[in-house]
Coordinates of C-alpha atoms in Angstrom, one line a residue:
M7 CA -5.1 6.6 22.6
S8 CA -4.3 4.6 19.5
E9 CA -4.2 0.8 19.8
L10 CA -1.5 0.7 17.1
T11 CA 1.7 0.9 19.1
D12 CA 5.3 0.6 18.4
E13 CA 5.9 -2.9 19.6
Y14 CA 8.1 -4.1 16.7
D15 CA 11.8 -4.8 16.3
L16 CA 12.0 -3.9 12.7
L17 CA 9.2 -1.3 12.3
T18 CA 8.5 2.1 13.8
V19 CA 4.9 3.3 14.1
E20 CA 3.5 6.8 14.4
V21 CA -0.2 7.7 14.7
G22 CA -1.5 11.2 14.3
E23 CA 1.8 13.0 14.2
H24 CA 1.6 14.2 10.6
A25 CA -2.2 14.4 10.4
E26 CA -5.3 13.3 12.3
Y27 CA -6.3 9.6 11.7
V28 CA -3.1 9.0 9.7
A29 CA -0.6 6.4 10.7
T30 CA 2.9 5.9 9.4
V31 CA 4.6 2.5 9.5
A32 CA 8.3 2.6 8.6
I33 CA 10.6 -0.4 7.9
E34 CA 13.8 -0.1 9.9
R35 CA 16.4 -2.6 8.7
P36 CA 19.2 -0.3 7.6
D37 CA 21.9 -2.9 7.6
A38 CA 20.0 -4.7 4.8
R39 CA 18.4 -1.7 3.1
N40 CA 15.0 -2.8 4.5
A41 CA 15.1 -6.2 2.7
L42 CA 12.0 -8.3 3.4
N43 CA 12.9 -11.2 5.6
D44 CA 10.4 -13.4 7.5
Q45 CA 10.4 -11.1 10.5
V46 CA 9.7 -7.9 8.5
R47 CA 6.9 -9.7 6.6
T48 CA 5.3 -10.9 9.9
E49 CA 5.6 -7.6 11.6
L50 CA 4.2 -5.7 8.6
K51 CA 1.2 -8.1 8.4
D52 CA 0.5 -7.5 12.1
A53 CA 0.9 -3.8 11.8
V54 CA -1.5 -3.5 8.9
T55 CA -4.1 -5.7 10.6
A56 CA -3.8 -3.6 13.8
A57 CA -4.2 -0.4 11.8
E58 CA -7.4 -1.7 10.2
A59 CA -8.8 -2.4 13.6
D60 CA -7.8 0.9 15.2
D61 CA -10.5 3.6 15.3
D62 CA -7.7 6.3 15.3
V63 CA -6.4 5.2 11.9
R64 CA -8.2 5.8 8.7
V65 CA -5.2 6.0 6.3
L66 CA -1.8 4.2 6.5
V67 CA 1.4 5.5 5.0
L68 CA 4.0 2.8 4.4
T69 CA 7.6 3.8 4.0
G70 CA 11.3 3.0 4.6
G71 CA 13.0 4.4 7.7
E72 CA 14.9 7.6 7.3
G73 CA 18.5 7.1 6.6
T74 CA 18.0 3.6 5.3
G75 CA 18.3 4.8 1.7
A76 CA 15.4 2.5 0.6
F77 CA 11.7 1.9 0.7
V78 CA 12.5 -1.9 0.4
A79 CA 15.5 -3.0 -1.6
G80 CA 14.0 -6.4 -2.2
A81 CA 13.5 -9.8 -0.6
D82 CA 16.2 -11.1 1.7
V83 CA 18.0 -13.4 -0.8
T84 CA 20.0 -15.1 2.0
E85 CA 16.7 -16.8 3.0
F86 CA 16.5 -18.4 -0.5
K87 CA 19.8 -20.1 -0.6
D88 CA 19.0 -23.4 1.0
R89 CA 15.3 -23.5 0.3
G90 CA 13.8 -26.2 -1.9
V91 CA 10.4 -26.4 -3.5
V92 CA 8.6 -27.6 -0.4
E93 CA 10.1 -24.9 1.9
Q94 CA 9.4 -22.1 -0.6
R95 CA 5.9 -23.3 -1.1
N96 CA 5.3 -23.2 2.6
A97 CA 6.9 -19.7 2.8
S98 CA 4.6 -18.5 0.0
E99 CA 1.4 -19.6 1.6
R100 CA -1.2 -16.9 1.4
P101 CA -2.1 -14.5 2.7
R102 CA 1.4 -13.0 2.3
V103 CA 2.2 -9.5 3.2
Y104 CA 1.3 -8.4 -0.3
E105 CA -2.2 -9.7 0.0
V106 CA -2.6 -8.2 3.5
V107 CA -1.7 -4.8 2.1
D108 CA -3.7 -5.1 -1.0
N109 CA -6.8 -6.3 0.8
A110 CA -6.6 -3.8 3.7
S111 CA -9.9 -2.0 4.4
I112 CA -8.1 1.3 4.8
P113 CA -6.2 3.2 2.1
I114 CA -2.5 2.6 2.1
I115 CA -0.1 5.1 0.5
A116 CA 3.5 4.0 -0.4
R117 CA 5.9 6.8 0.5
I118 CA 8.8 5.6 -1.7
N119 CA 11.9 7.2 -0.3
G120 CA 14.6 5.2 -2.0
H121 CA 15.4 1.9 -3.7
T122 CA 12.2 -0.1 -4.3
L123 CA 13.3 -3.4 -5.9
G124 CA 12.0 -6.9 -6.3
G125 CA 9.7 -7.7 -3.4
G126 CA 9.8 -4.0 -2.4
C127 CA 8.4 -3.0 -5.8
E128 CA 5.8 -5.6 -5.4
L129 CA 5.0 -4.3 -1.9
A130 CA 4.6 -0.8 -3.3
M131 CA 2.4 -2.0 -6.1
A132 CA 0.1 -3.7 -3.5
C133 CA -0.5 -0.2 -2.0
D134 CA -3.3 2.0 -3.3
V135 CA -1.2 5.0 -4.2
R136 CA 2.6 5.4 -4.8
I137 CA 4.3 8.7 -4.3
A138 CA 8.1 8.6 -4.9
K139 CA 11.0 10.7 -4.0
A140 CA 13.0 12.0 -7.0
G141 CA 16.0 9.8 -7.6
S142 CA 14.5 6.6 -6.3
K143 CA 15.2 3.5 -8.3
L144 CA 12.5 0.9 -9.0
G145 CA 12.5 -2.5 -10.8
Q146 CA 12.0 -6.3 -10.7
P147 CA 15.6 -7.7 -11.0
E148 CA 14.7 -11.3 -10.0
I149 CA 15.5 -12.6 -13.5
S150 CA 19.2 -11.9 -12.8
L151 CA 19.0 -14.5 -10.0
G152 CA 17.4 -17.1 -12.2
L153 CA 14.0 -16.3 -10.7
I154 CA 10.8 -14.4 -11.5
P155 CA 8.8 -12.0 -9.4
G156 CA 6.9 -14.1 -6.9
G157 CA 5.0 -11.5 -4.9
G158 CA 2.5 -10.4 -7.5
G159 CA 4.9 -8.6 -9.9
T160 CA 3.9 -10.5 -13.0
Q161 CA 0.2 -9.7 -12.3
R162 CA 0.1 -6.2 -10.8
L163 CA 2.8 -4.7 -12.9
P164 CA 1.1 -5.3 -16.3
R165 CA -2.2 -3.9 -14.8
L166 CA -0.3 -0.7 -13.9
V167 CA 2.0 -0.1 -16.9
G168 CA 0.8 -2.4 -19.6
E169 CA 2.1 -5.7 -20.8
G170 CA 4.9 -4.3 -23.0
Q171 CA 6.5 -2.2 -20.2
A172 CA 6.0 -5.0 -17.7
M173 CA 7.8 -7.5 -20.1
K174 CA 10.6 -5.0 -20.5
L175 CA 11.2 -4.6 -16.8
I176 CA 10.7 -8.2 -15.8
L177 CA 12.6 -9.9 -18.6
S178 CA 15.6 -7.5 -18.5
G179 CA 15.8 -6.9 -14.7
E180 CA 16.7 -3.3 -15.5
L181 CA 16.0 -0.6 -12.9
I182 CA 14.3 2.7 -13.8
D183 CA 14.3 6.0 -11.9
A184 CA 11.3 7.5 -10.3
T185 CA 10.7 9.9 -13.2
E186 CA 10.4 7.1 -15.8
A187 CA 8.4 5.1 -13.3
D188 CA 6.0 8.1 -13.2
E189 CA 5.9 8.3 -17.0
I190 CA 4.8 4.7 -17.4
G191 CA 2.4 4.6 -14.5
L192 CA 4.4 2.5 -12.0
V193 CA 4.2 5.4 -9.5
D194 CA 1.6 8.1 -9.4
E195 CA 3.7 11.2 -8.5
V196 CA 7.3 12.2 -8.0
H197 CA 8.5 14.9 -5.7
D198 CA 11.8 16.4 -4.5
E199 CA 12.8 15.3 -1.0
D200 CA 11.8 18.7 0.5
E201 CA 8.3 18.4 -1.0
L202 CA 7.6 14.7 -0.5
D203 CA 6.1 14.7 3.0
A204 CA 3.9 17.7 2.3
R205 CA 2.3 15.9 -0.6
V206 CA 2.1 12.4 1.0
Y207 CA 0.6 13.7 4.2
G208 CA -1.6 16.3 2.5
L209 CA -3.1 13.5 0.4
A210 CA -3.4 11.2 3.4
E211 CA -5.1 13.9 5.4
S212 CA -7.6 14.6 2.6
M213 CA -8.5 10.9 2.5
A214 CA -8.7 10.6 6.3
A215 CA -11.3 13.4 6.4
K216 CA -13.7 11.2 4.5
S217 CA -16.1 8.5 5.8
P218 CA -14.2 5.4 6.7
I219 CA -17.0 3.2 5.4
A220 CA -17.1 5.1 2.1
L221 CA -13.3 4.8 1.8
E222 CA -13.5 1.1 2.3
F223 CA -16.3 0.7 -0.3
A224 CA -14.6 3.0 -2.8
K225 CA -11.4 0.8 -2.6
K226 CA -13.4 -2.3 -3.1
G227 CA -15.1 -0.8 -6.2
V228 CA -11.9 0.4 -7.8
K229 CA -10.1 -2.9 -7.2
A230 CA -13.0 -4.8 -8.7
S231 CA -12.5 -2.9 -12.0
S232 CA -9.4 -5.0 -12.8
R233 CA -10.8 -8.3 -11.4
M234 CA -14.3 -8.4 -12.8
G235 CA -15.9 -8.0 -16.2
L236 CA -17.6 -4.6 -16.9
E237 CA -21.2 -5.7 -16.3
E238 CA -20.3 -7.6 -13.2
G239 CA -18.3 -4.7 -11.9
L240 CA -21.1 -2.2 -12.6
E241 CA -23.5 -4.4 -10.6
Y242 CA -21.0 -4.7 -7.7
E243 CA -20.5 -0.9 -7.7
A244 CA -24.3 -0.3 -7.6
E245 CA -24.7 -2.7 -4.7
L246 CA -21.8 -1.0 -2.7
F247 CA -23.4 2.4 -3.5
V248 CA -26.8 1.3 -2.2
Q249 CA -25.4 -0.2 1.0
L250 CA -24.0 3.2 2.0
F251 CA -27.5 4.5 2.3
A252 CA -27.8 2.5 5.5
T253 CA -25.0 4.5 7.2
E254 CA -25.0 7.5 9.5
D255 CA -22.1 8.9 7.5
K256 CA -24.2 9.1 4.4
D257 CA -26.8 11.2 6.4
E258 CA -24.0 13.3 7.9
G259 CA -22.4 13.9 4.5
I260 CA -25.7 15.0 2.8
D261 CA -26.7 17.2 5.8
A262 CA -23.3 18.9 5.9
F263 CA -23.5 19.6 2.1
L264 CA -26.9 21.1 2.4
E265 CA -25.9 23.1 5.4
S266 CA -22.6 24.3 3.8
R267 CA -20.4 22.9 6.6
S268 CA -17.7 20.3 6.9
P269 CA -18.9 16.8 7.7
E270 CA -17.9 15.0 10.8
F271 CA -17.8 11.4 9.9
T272 CA -17.8 8.7 12.5
G273 CA -17.5 5.5 10.5
R274 CA -21.0 4.4 11.4

């Protein structure tokens, strides 16, 4: 039995219902279109950490609850009203939910099923893959509040779409639909509602069939590509590659290939 249980007020959790070793965490705050308040952030950080520690979870799908009309429609602006610099600095202490998602040892797929704005867009960008439902709206509208993105938007967005596109979205606060988001690289795929789950969980299942250790190391290597120089990154990749030769999963993968069978990875 999975250790990741549905013990949250503003999240629902499913493990293995769509595919083996795949968990789904859905944000359930329909009255606020899943806006990120302190409780949602705290519960999300806990759920991601629990998923990482759960042997029954190799891939996590993060989404908005059905019927909420949103992935995450932004931060809960009502929490900003009476905050000063000191209060906001304390609230912004790392690791925030964005870093917890970004640094997770397991792959996290954002299943974007509606409005994905502000902090919600930043949360999606912290995930490893973004698959969106056609018609979803995405953007960073903080500038309209006299603010800027504060959850990684000024850093992750240019790395995904380039500086010019990032400037356009951040400085204007304009929203774009999922099709345009796909064209500029903000999301990786767009599917109609009736095809969304088949693609999201088909991809998650494909990942979950792989060695958990190799998944973790592959994530580390890819993320290093935007955080290290080329030579440093190549050395880091080589070291990760070599370390995998100490695992049972490497032996199983090679044996299965040579024996023309599917591997059975154990994460050891």
